[in-house]
């Protein structure tokens, strides 16, 4: 990382560290949910840099959540770090299996087949109620940290910082990844697959690897949101949840990693307030925001920030390690 | 042995019924995709819009005490009206700006339309359920395999077959239909040859929308019309068109039959796996034929 980027990176997370202490509990709760979702959004952003849209990322999110639920309920594993690793591995494993089929597809087929798998999983979760609790979902006991049992309130505070630290690590690694030869290969696949294969790259393998990385990220997000909610239900795997992830990615713009986190937070708050003040029309409000963003700023929030940046600061703003979409 | 045959008849009956109405939704979806290259997530909303309008019309019609059998004309009118009002609105106001844009933007646009339409329907029709059973009781029942079925099921199947044939005739024989086919093959050349592309887009979209609404309008009497009907329909009809090959009308028919029968069999033998089996069958078919059973031909891009 370049020096000014490093400062930006540290500053970004320090602000969130302080926010965690200042904000009232309900706001911190929403912020935690948004941070958890931004893992999945980052995964989707990575795939979009590959030129692919997944409309089924809720699957990896939910699969990890249910893996954790079973690990803690059936195996009695309550240690938070162990559960986090389980979430990561289960997200990576299921996305590898599905990626084997899906990595052969592009464009609309890719989007539809990923969505089909997430809905298939949703169907199983709803119908196999003896195992999964059906639409009632499953309760997850509060995890312990190195053997220490915490009260739910303390736990939620800790979970915010846990999400933040894991996110900071993930962002650090992602920025490194995007600047690595593999990161350039991802971008090259979007621009021209045939040329990549003539240069000796194996396109489907690159797609599969990207897919697994984004699945692992979603797994982490699923694990952290499970800790936060304490209760999970099949809705986590629903296709509208995936749609929301894609929307956040597009709303933020795929050019910048931090924008994805900011976008996730904005949308989570918009959703909370829209749901509170317009219970029958909150979907419509989200839909209209979506249409306006798509029509007037298809590069998302990041494009708007860049436009403002260009107008007022001629030297240009930091790109957060990602130079273009 | 007797029992087994009965069961197969039941499964086939359920499967073909399900296939008929999902076919109506899926051919509209695949037609729109073929012409505009947009997979319309809001297509399921057109289906439930049709169901709502039809339920309202049917209830109003019977309240008037008019000649009962003419209710089927009312249902057809409801579907066409919905398709030709909501369809052009969607296409002109929103979708026409999205042609040849990035695929993620197109998908999200139709997803946004889906979210908006769901709430628009709640605002227009309220959230309480509609029961429009009269047409179902009007035509009586028949018996097969030891089970009594409403004759209305046969009407739905008939409607699916007639709509499929009409669409096929339209594409093969009528002037506009032939223009639509040429746009499917190559929009650029068609435009150079003097076709009015925006007009063709509007017509195709309205026809596709009316077909989805037709599916909704004719299934309204056998369902309780409530908010949220669209979701299952859209998810299943995606599977249908992907199995059949996006853009292929024959593929949609075969895909609908496969999905219908597989689903009916799953409901009878493995109810837990209902949605799952549909997608497993889809995955298996895609493993053998990566672009579905009847894919559209496309040149390799360099």
XYZ file of C-alpha atoms in Angstrom:
627
model
C 0.000 0.000 0.000
C 1.194 3.481 -0.792
C 1.778 5.832 2.113
C -1.230 8.147 1.659
C -3.460 5.136 1.071
C -2.231 3.584 4.278
C -3.164 6.744 6.160
C -6.595 6.698 4.586
C -6.985 3.038 5.490
C -6.015 3.554 9.112
C -8.116 6.714 9.385
C -11.155 4.945 7.950
C -11.100 2.233 10.574
C -10.150 4.495 13.461
C -13.284 6.539 12.749
C -15.342 3.375 13.062
C -13.521 2.382 16.258
C -14.533 5.684 17.830
C -18.064 5.508 16.419
C -18.536 2.197 18.221
C -18.114 3.949 21.568
C -20.112 7.067 20.733
C -23.196 5.710 19.010
C -26.333 4.588 20.879
C -26.818 0.840 20.950
C -29.519 0.598 18.280
C -27.387 2.531 15.821
C -24.376 0.379 16.565
C -26.542 -2.660 15.953
C -27.553 -1.427 12.490
C -23.950 -0.496 11.808
C -22.829 -4.017 12.724
C -25.396 -5.514 10.361
C -24.171 -3.181 7.628
C -20.543 -4.167 8.259
C -21.474 -7.854 8.047
C -23.303 -7.266 4.775
C -20.380 -5.329 3.371
C -18.326 -8.563 3.394
C -20.734 -10.027 0.871
C -20.807 -6.768 -1.065
C -17.007 -6.867 -1.288
C -17.259 -10.402 -2.647
C -19.727 -9.225 -5.260
C -17.565 -6.237 -6.145
C -14.653 -8.607 -6.731
C -16.809 -10.764 -9.026
C -18.062 -7.688 -10.859
C -14.472 -6.726 -11.565
C -14.385 -10.111 -13.244
C -17.367 -9.016 -15.319
C -19.814 -11.312 -13.528
C -22.985 -10.603 -11.582
C -24.048 -13.149 -9.015
C -27.688 -12.993 -8.028
C -27.252 -15.770 -5.490
C -24.656 -14.664 -3.006
C -27.177 -14.951 -0.207
C -26.543 -18.690 -0.461
C -22.931 -18.519 0.830
C -24.027 -16.065 3.457
C -26.836 -18.336 4.656
C -24.867 -21.558 4.273
C -22.208 -20.231 6.601
C -24.855 -19.025 9.063
C -26.487 -22.461 9.173
C -23.110 -24.251 9.399
C -22.353 -22.184 12.475
C -25.777 -22.830 13.920
C -25.292 -26.579 13.575
C -21.721 -26.433 14.850
C -22.800 -24.649 17.993
C -26.053 -26.552 18.533
C -24.979 -30.079 17.648
C -21.235 -30.084 18.293
C -21.310 -27.621 21.157
C -18.658 -25.374 19.652
C -19.107 -21.923 21.116
C -15.692 -20.346 20.705
C -16.098 -17.344 18.480
C -12.826 -17.726 16.606
C -13.436 -21.365 15.863
C -16.941 -20.526 14.622
C -15.541 -17.763 12.456
C -13.142 -20.229 10.847
C -16.029 -22.652 10.317
C -17.994 -19.883 8.627
C -15.074 -18.981 6.380
C -14.399 -22.581 5.382
C -18.038 -23.468 4.793
C -18.523 -20.386 2.608
C -15.425 -21.262 0.605
C -16.327 -24.952 0.338
C -19.883 -24.499 -0.924
C -18.834 -21.782 -3.355
C -16.117 -24.099 -4.683
C -18.648 -26.875 -5.311
C -21.109 -24.568 -7.028
C -18.305 -22.688 -8.740
C -17.273 -25.889 -10.514
C -20.523 -25.693 -12.501
C -21.066 -21.966 -12.531
C -17.570 -20.901 -13.617
C -18.343 -22.094 -17.146
C -21.082 -19.511 -17.512
C -21.106 -15.788 -18.138
C -23.542 -12.905 -18.146
C -27.206 -13.674 -17.698
C -26.701 -17.428 -17.341
C -24.231 -16.866 -14.534
C -26.648 -14.600 -12.718
C -29.595 -16.960 -13.119
C -27.794 -20.159 -12.184
C -26.264 -18.662 -9.054
C -29.736 -17.448 -8.112
C -31.232 -20.870 -8.799
C -28.832 -22.500 -6.347
C -29.600 -20.016 -3.606
C -33.331 -20.586 -4.074
C -32.825 -24.345 -4.046
C -31.078 -23.992 -0.707
C -33.877 -21.735 0.505
C -36.404 -24.387 -0.507
C -34.567 -27.062 1.479
C -34.239 -24.817 4.531
C -37.966 -24.089 4.531
C -39.139 -27.636 3.892
C -36.718 -29.614 6.084
C -38.158 -28.071 9.221
C -37.233 -31.016 11.460
C -33.573 -30.221 10.923
C -33.560 -26.518 10.161
C -36.588 -25.336 12.087
C -38.289 -24.285 8.829
C -39.347 -20.668 8.581
C -39.106 -20.376 12.380
C -35.364 -20.619 12.023
C -32.791 -21.557 14.642
C -31.587 -19.911 17.781
C -27.853 -19.627 18.302
C -26.394 -19.433 21.784
C -24.171 -16.422 22.458
C -20.629 -17.428 21.533
C -17.831 -17.386 24.081
C -14.507 -15.725 23.579
C -11.524 -17.797 24.760
C -13.799 -19.499 27.249
C -15.230 -16.279 28.667
C -19.036 -16.008 28.713
C -20.372 -12.519 28.053
C -23.728 -10.875 28.657
C -25.709 -10.242 25.441
C -25.146 -6.469 25.652
C -21.382 -6.834 26.133
C -21.367 -9.417 23.409
C -22.979 -7.074 20.897
C -20.405 -4.390 21.624
C -17.625 -6.909 21.219
C -19.191 -8.251 18.041
C -19.104 -4.789 16.490
C -15.361 -4.588 17.076
C -14.879 -8.146 15.943
C -16.670 -7.373 12.671
C -14.609 -4.235 12.309
C -11.270 -5.964 12.868
C -12.101 -8.841 10.528
C -13.298 -6.350 7.927
C -10.087 -4.352 8.285
C -8.036 -7.501 7.682
C -10.221 -8.489 4.731
C -9.949 -5.045 3.152
C -6.163 -5.045 3.618
C -5.871 -8.418 1.920
C -8.285 -7.426 -0.840
C -6.336 -4.295 -1.683
C -3.205 -6.429 -1.895
C -5.029 -8.974 -4.019
C -6.347 -6.411 -6.470
C -2.844 -5.045 -7.044
C -1.310 -8.497 -7.432
C -0.835 -10.297 -10.791
C -3.975 -12.267 -9.991
C -5.878 -9.009 -9.524
C -4.820 -7.866 -12.971
C -5.847 -11.227 -14.381
C -9.321 -10.703 -12.909
C -9.603 -7.392 -14.684
C -8.221 -8.826 -17.907
C -10.881 -11.550 -17.923
C -13.566 -8.868 -17.870
C -11.969 -6.999 -20.738
C -11.297 -9.886 -23.071
C -11.426 -13.556 -22.212
C -10.112 -14.816 -25.495
C -6.987 -12.727 -25.290
C -6.405 -13.917 -21.744
C -6.569 -17.501 -22.874
C -4.215 -16.766 -25.822
C -1.759 -15.300 -23.321
C -1.824 -18.550 -21.385
C -4.353 -17.753 -18.647
C -7.013 -20.333 -17.824
C -10.143 -18.177 -17.774
C -12.525 -20.556 -16.025
C -9.933 -21.203 -13.330
C -9.579 -17.483 -12.671
C -13.356 -17.198 -12.461
C -13.536 -20.162 -10.084
C -10.820 -18.729 -7.842
C -12.495 -15.333 -7.727
C -15.777 -17.035 -6.990
C -14.299 -18.984 -4.071
C -12.682 -15.858 -2.625
C -15.994 -14.027 -2.796
C -17.768 -17.061 -1.327
C -15.294 -17.118 1.570
C -15.889 -13.418 2.184
C -19.637 -14.024 2.203
C -19.047 -16.868 4.640
C -17.300 -14.494 7.019
C -20.164 -12.024 6.695
C -22.695 -14.790 7.343
C -20.814 -15.900 10.454
C -20.606 -12.401 11.880
C -24.238 -11.592 11.200
C -25.248 -14.823 12.907
C -23.367 -13.751 16.024
C -25.130 -10.415 15.836
C -28.675 -11.646 15.248
C -28.551 -14.656 17.566
C -31.307 -16.134 15.437
C -31.284 -17.171 11.789
C -34.039 -18.120 9.364
C -34.220 -19.276 5.724
C -34.844 -15.736 4.539
C -31.052 -15.222 4.663
C -30.858 -17.296 1.479
C -33.747 -15.595 -0.315
C -33.106 -14.141 -3.753
C -34.199 -10.642 -2.726
C -31.346 -10.658 -0.197
C -28.924 -11.408 -3.027
C -30.578 -8.675 -5.042
C -29.955 -6.257 -2.218
C -26.260 -7.195 -2.135
C -25.915 -6.572 -5.854
C -27.766 -3.323 -5.487
C -25.449 -2.150 -2.691
C -22.436 -3.058 -4.824
C -23.795 -1.072 -7.743
C -25.033 1.747 -5.559
C -21.554 2.137 -4.089
C -19.738 1.659 -7.361
C -17.277 -1.125 -7.984
C -14.318 1.212 -8.361
C -13.551 1.496 -4.663
C -13.525 -0.865 -1.713
C -14.363 1.714 0.948
C -17.307 2.949 -1.100
C -18.782 -0.562 -0.813
C -18.667 -0.349 2.981
C -20.126 3.159 2.950
C -22.859 2.051 0.548
C -23.793 -0.885 2.762
C -24.158 1.444 5.739
C -26.239 4.020 3.856
C -28.602 1.413 2.423
C -29.026 -0.298 5.791
C -30.074 2.980 7.398
C -32.324 3.955 4.473
C -33.966 0.556 4.729
C -34.468 0.811 8.463
C -36.073 4.240 8.231
C -38.105 3.446 5.116
C -39.405 0.331 6.831
C -40.267 2.315 9.936
C -42.049 5.238 8.300
C -43.511 3.530 5.216
C -44.151 -0.124 6.054
C -46.193 -0.726 2.892
C -44.064 1.194 0.456
C -40.498 0.734 1.667
C -39.729 -1.699 -1.151
C -40.986 0.883 -3.603
C -38.742 3.535 -2.060
C -35.721 1.255 -2.392
C -36.730 0.448 -5.964
C -37.054 4.099 -6.914
C -33.663 4.936 -5.367
C -32.254 2.032 -7.355
C -33.725 3.307 -10.637
C -32.515 6.847 -10.022
C -28.974 5.642 -9.265
C -28.932 3.362 -12.303
C -30.191 6.050 -14.665
C -28.248 9.060 -13.468
C -25.101 7.644 -11.926
C -24.443 4.115 -13.187
C -20.976 4.223 -11.603
C -22.660 4.532 -8.203
C -21.735 6.591 -5.191
C -18.075 6.400 -6.112
C -18.760 8.135 -9.422
C -20.512 10.991 -7.608
C -17.637 11.344 -5.139
C -15.181 11.378 -8.018
C -17.173 14.053 -9.841
C -17.218 16.229 -6.729
C -13.560 15.475 -6.151
C -12.669 16.539 -9.678
C -14.569 19.785 -9.330
C -13.095 20.881 -6.000
C -9.782 19.074 -5.714
C -7.933 19.093 -8.975
C -5.367 16.580 -7.716
C -8.054 13.941 -7.388
C -9.109 11.857 -4.415
C -7.609 8.638 -3.170
C -8.718 5.602 -5.116
C -8.467 3.199 -2.226
C -6.145 0.972 -4.180
C -8.573 0.408 -7.035
C -7.997 2.628 -9.998
C -10.857 1.803 -12.285
C -13.891 -0.438 -12.641
C -50.246 -52.053 -9.665
C -53.567 -50.298 -9.978
C -52.417 -47.855 -7.328
C -49.164 -47.078 -9.081
C -50.877 -46.221 -12.353
C -53.249 -43.962 -10.455
C -50.369 -42.192 -8.892
C -48.653 -41.670 -12.226
C -51.863 -40.236 -13.650
C -52.136 -37.864 -10.700
C -48.540 -36.741 -11.099
C -48.959 -36.218 -14.834
C -52.177 -34.287 -14.302
C -50.637 -32.029 -11.645
C -47.480 -31.666 -13.675
C -49.221 -30.700 -16.902
C -51.486 -28.248 -15.098
C -48.505 -26.587 -13.456
C -46.622 -26.669 -16.745
C -49.486 -24.928 -18.556
C -49.574 -21.817 -16.498
C -45.853 -21.594 -15.932
C -45.520 -21.956 -19.717
C -47.660 -18.855 -20.222
C -45.291 -16.867 -18.014
C -42.143 -18.428 -19.445
C -42.911 -17.854 -23.152
C -43.432 -14.168 -22.436
C -40.145 -14.071 -20.547
C -38.213 -15.876 -23.241
C -39.802 -13.816 -26.050
C -38.820 -10.576 -24.339
C -35.324 -11.890 -23.758
C -35.000 -12.952 -27.388
C -35.924 -9.533 -28.725
C -34.501 -7.165 -26.128
C -31.770 -9.252 -24.489
C -33.167 -8.296 -21.094
C -34.193 -10.923 -18.577
C -37.154 -9.295 -16.952
C -37.260 -10.017 -13.209
C -40.451 -7.956 -12.996
C -42.164 -10.489 -15.272
C -43.558 -12.275 -12.228
C -45.192 -9.031 -11.140
C -47.008 -8.887 -14.474
C -48.315 -12.341 -13.670
C -49.708 -11.281 -10.312
C -50.976 -8.016 -11.757
C -52.979 -10.114 -14.211
C -54.245 -12.281 -11.371
C -55.414 -9.250 -9.385
C -57.107 -7.516 -12.301
C -58.790 -10.757 -13.313
C -60.015 -11.419 -9.754
C -61.439 -7.908 -9.499
C -63.119 -8.205 -12.918
C -64.551 -11.654 -12.191
C -65.984 -10.566 -8.848
C -67.480 -7.435 -10.399
C -68.884 -9.420 -13.312
C -70.682 -11.890 -11.077
C -72.008 -9.110 -8.909
C -73.739 -7.757 -12.014
C -75.464 -11.118 -12.490
C -74.630 -11.334 -16.193
C -74.481 -14.492 -18.314
C -71.938 -16.627 -16.392
C -70.050 -18.416 -19.228
C -68.999 -15.081 -20.715
C -66.750 -14.685 -17.693
C -63.948 -16.291 -19.700
C -64.037 -13.410 -22.143
C -63.783 -11.086 -19.138
C -60.711 -12.981 -17.913
C -59.042 -12.753 -21.318
C -59.855 -9.056 -21.508
C -58.373 -8.544 -18.049
C -55.111 -10.152 -19.140
C -54.804 -8.231 -22.408
C -55.728 -4.971 -20.739
C -53.104 -5.483 -18.032
C -50.433 -6.464 -20.525
C -51.090 -3.573 -22.889
C -51.263 -0.947 -20.143
C -48.578 -1.974 -17.657
C -46.290 -3.412 -20.351
C -45.832 -0.280 -22.505
C -45.534 1.858 -19.371
C -42.641 -0.252 -18.117
C -40.984 -0.405 -21.499
C -41.328 3.260 -22.467
C -40.593 4.799 -19.079
C -37.741 2.614 -17.935
C -36.550 -0.322 -19.976
C -35.983 1.494 -23.265
C -33.169 3.413 -21.600
C -31.422 0.197 -20.643
C -30.892 -1.557 -23.995
C -27.274 -2.465 -24.676
C -26.234 -1.419 -21.175
C -24.209 -3.580 -18.844
C -25.945 -6.748 -17.789
C -25.746 -5.934 -14.070
C -27.526 -2.635 -14.691
C -30.257 -4.311 -16.731
C -30.843 -6.972 -14.097
C -31.015 -4.410 -11.321
C -33.374 -2.210 -13.318
C -35.899 -4.998 -13.694
C -35.325 -5.967 -10.067
C -36.118 -2.373 -9.052
C -39.239 -2.524 -11.216
C -40.203 -5.729 -9.431
C -39.872 -4.046 -6.022
C -41.867 -1.026 -7.188
C -44.646 -3.075 -8.821
C -45.045 -5.260 -5.724
C -45.846 -2.204 -3.633
C -47.919 -0.563 -6.369
C -50.127 -3.648 -6.327
C -50.456 -3.401 -2.560
C -51.470 0.235 -2.937
C -54.042 -0.475 -5.664
C -55.538 -3.744 -4.452
C -54.789 -3.640 -0.737
C -53.259 -6.500 1.209
C -56.391 -8.551 1.877
C -56.840 -11.691 -0.252
C -59.204 -11.980 -3.237
C -61.311 -15.093 -3.718
C -62.685 -15.386 -7.253
C -63.777 -19.036 -7.310
C -66.916 -18.686 -9.443
C -65.377 -19.705 -12.793
C -63.939 -22.814 -11.118
C -67.380 -24.017 -9.951
C -69.047 -22.921 -13.163
C -67.563 -25.665 -15.343
C -67.931 -28.608 -12.956
C -65.650 -31.598 -12.493
C -64.459 -34.809 -14.141
C -62.817 -37.998 -12.867
C -59.459 -39.561 -13.717
C -57.398 -42.064 -11.802
C -59.907 -42.202 -8.993
C -59.600 -38.502 -8.283
C -62.050 -35.760 -9.081
C -60.586 -32.803 -10.911
C -62.212 -29.486 -11.754
C -62.794 -29.161 -15.504
C -61.313 -25.733 -15.090
C -57.841 -27.353 -15.128
C -58.508 -28.464 -18.681
C -59.392 -24.896 -19.594
C -56.041 -23.668 -18.285
C -54.252 -26.308 -20.351
C -56.297 -25.325 -23.398
C -55.453 -21.665 -22.896
C -51.733 -22.496 -22.716
C -51.885 -24.519 -25.930
C -53.932 -21.894 -27.777
C -51.650 -19.061 -26.639
C -48.570 -21.019 -27.681
C -50.048 -21.752 -31.115
C -51.226 -18.175 -31.620
C -47.798 -16.830 -30.742
C -46.194 -19.310 -33.126
C -48.595 -18.323 -35.938
C -47.980 -14.639 -35.179
C -44.219 -15.073 -35.492
C -44.438 -17.185 -38.641
C -47.256 -15.577 -40.608
C -47.920 -11.975 -39.650
C -45.822 -9.107 -40.994
C -45.018 -7.747 -37.539
C -44.189 -11.233 -36.308
C -41.690 -11.681 -39.111
C -40.136 -8.345 -38.199
C -39.865 -9.520 -34.609
C -38.048 -12.655 -35.773
C -35.603 -10.599 -37.794
C -34.908 -8.369 -34.795
C -34.224 -11.462 -32.712
C -31.609 -12.527 -35.249
C -29.963 -9.156 -35.765
C -31.338 -5.886 -34.424
C -28.739 -3.733 -36.170
C -29.298 -5.077 -39.674
C -33.075 -5.015 -39.117
C -32.898 -1.355 -38.264
C -30.742 -0.620 -41.300
C -33.344 -2.388 -43.453
C -35.884 0.134 -42.193
C -37.645 -1.594 -39.313
C -38.997 0.634 -36.585
C -37.118 -0.870 -33.660
C -38.802 1.018 -30.794
C -42.219 0.013 -32.147
C -41.203 -3.634 -32.304
C -39.838 -3.467 -28.778
C -43.084 -2.022 -27.427
C -45.220 -4.575 -29.249
C -43.076 -7.511 -28.151
C -42.978 -6.339 -24.578
C -46.743 -5.854 -24.470
C -47.360 -9.294 -25.937
C -44.963 -10.861 -23.440
C -46.598 -8.947 -20.611
C -50.086 -10.021 -21.704
C -48.985 -13.653 -21.784
C -47.738 -13.415 -18.197
C -50.950 -11.629 -17.230
C -52.910 -14.370 -19.039
C -51.204 -16.946 -16.823
C -52.173 -14.914 -13.783
C -55.700 -14.171 -14.994
C -56.571 -17.822 -15.591
C -54.979 -19.113 -12.378
C -56.677 -16.459 -10.229
C -59.815 -18.626 -9.737
C -57.799 -21.601 -8.444
C -55.652 -19.549 -6.067
C -56.110 -17.066 -3.306
C -54.800 -13.841 -4.812
C -52.493 -12.258 -2.218
C -49.370 -10.092 -2.293
C -46.199 -12.035 -2.961
C -47.536 -14.373 -5.643
C -44.945 -13.151 -8.119
C -41.883 -14.492 -6.390
C -42.387 -18.217 -6.829
C -43.571 -17.731 -10.388
C -40.564 -15.740 -11.456
C -38.069 -18.058 -9.826
C -39.639 -21.149 -11.401
C -40.031 -19.575 -14.816
C -36.349 -18.676 -14.789
C -35.600 -22.352 -14.346
C -37.990 -23.132 -17.221
C -36.375 -20.746 -19.684
C -32.853 -21.706 -18.669
C -33.667 -25.398 -19.204
C -35.306 -24.655 -22.558
C -32.602 -22.257 -23.687
C -33.092 -18.497 -23.333
C -34.993 -17.034 -26.266
C -36.467 -20.319 -27.517
C -40.265 -20.685 -27.569
C -40.212 -24.461 -28.145
C -37.642 -24.702 -25.372
C -39.978 -22.875 -23.005
C -42.731 -25.416 -23.746
C -40.474 -28.409 -23.149
C -38.871 -26.749 -20.135
C -42.291 -26.064 -18.619
C -43.315 -29.704 -19.070
C -40.084 -30.965 -17.509
C -40.335 -28.576 -14.563
C -44.053 -29.264 -14.099
C -43.739 -33.038 -14.025
C -40.541 -33.039 -11.935
C -42.179 -30.730 -9.431
C -45.346 -32.831 -9.263
C -43.293 -36.001 -8.774
C -41.247 -34.324 -6.047
C -44.389 -33.124 -4.292
C -45.702 -36.706 -4.236
C -42.557 -38.611 -3.364
C -40.167 -36.146 -1.708
C -42.044 -33.045 -0.587
C -38.981 -31.694 1.230
C -37.086 -31.495 -2.027
C -39.706 -29.667 -4.108
C -37.711 -26.612 -5.193
C -34.441 -28.449 -4.882
C -35.301 -31.156 -7.443
C -36.265 -28.565 -10.036
C -32.857 -26.965 -9.759
C -31.015 -30.262 -9.638
C -32.724 -31.256 -12.896
C -31.790 -27.864 -14.267
C -28.154 -28.311 -13.207
C -28.044 -31.799 -14.746
C -29.466 -30.570 -18.050
C -26.980 -27.700 -18.077
C -24.105 -30.106 -17.445
C -24.995 -31.890 -20.680
C -26.254 -28.900 -22.686
C -24.565 -25.806 -21.231
C -26.948 -23.319 -22.834
C -30.179 -25.231 -22.371
C -31.980 -27.625 -24.683
C -32.513 -25.241 -27.610
C -29.959 -22.424 -27.341
C -30.003 -19.378 -29.592
C -27.179 -19.380 -32.084
C -24.612 -16.706 -31.517
C -21.327 -15.825 -33.156
C -18.210 -15.946 -31.025
C -17.108 -12.478 -30.051
C -13.468 -11.490 -30.310
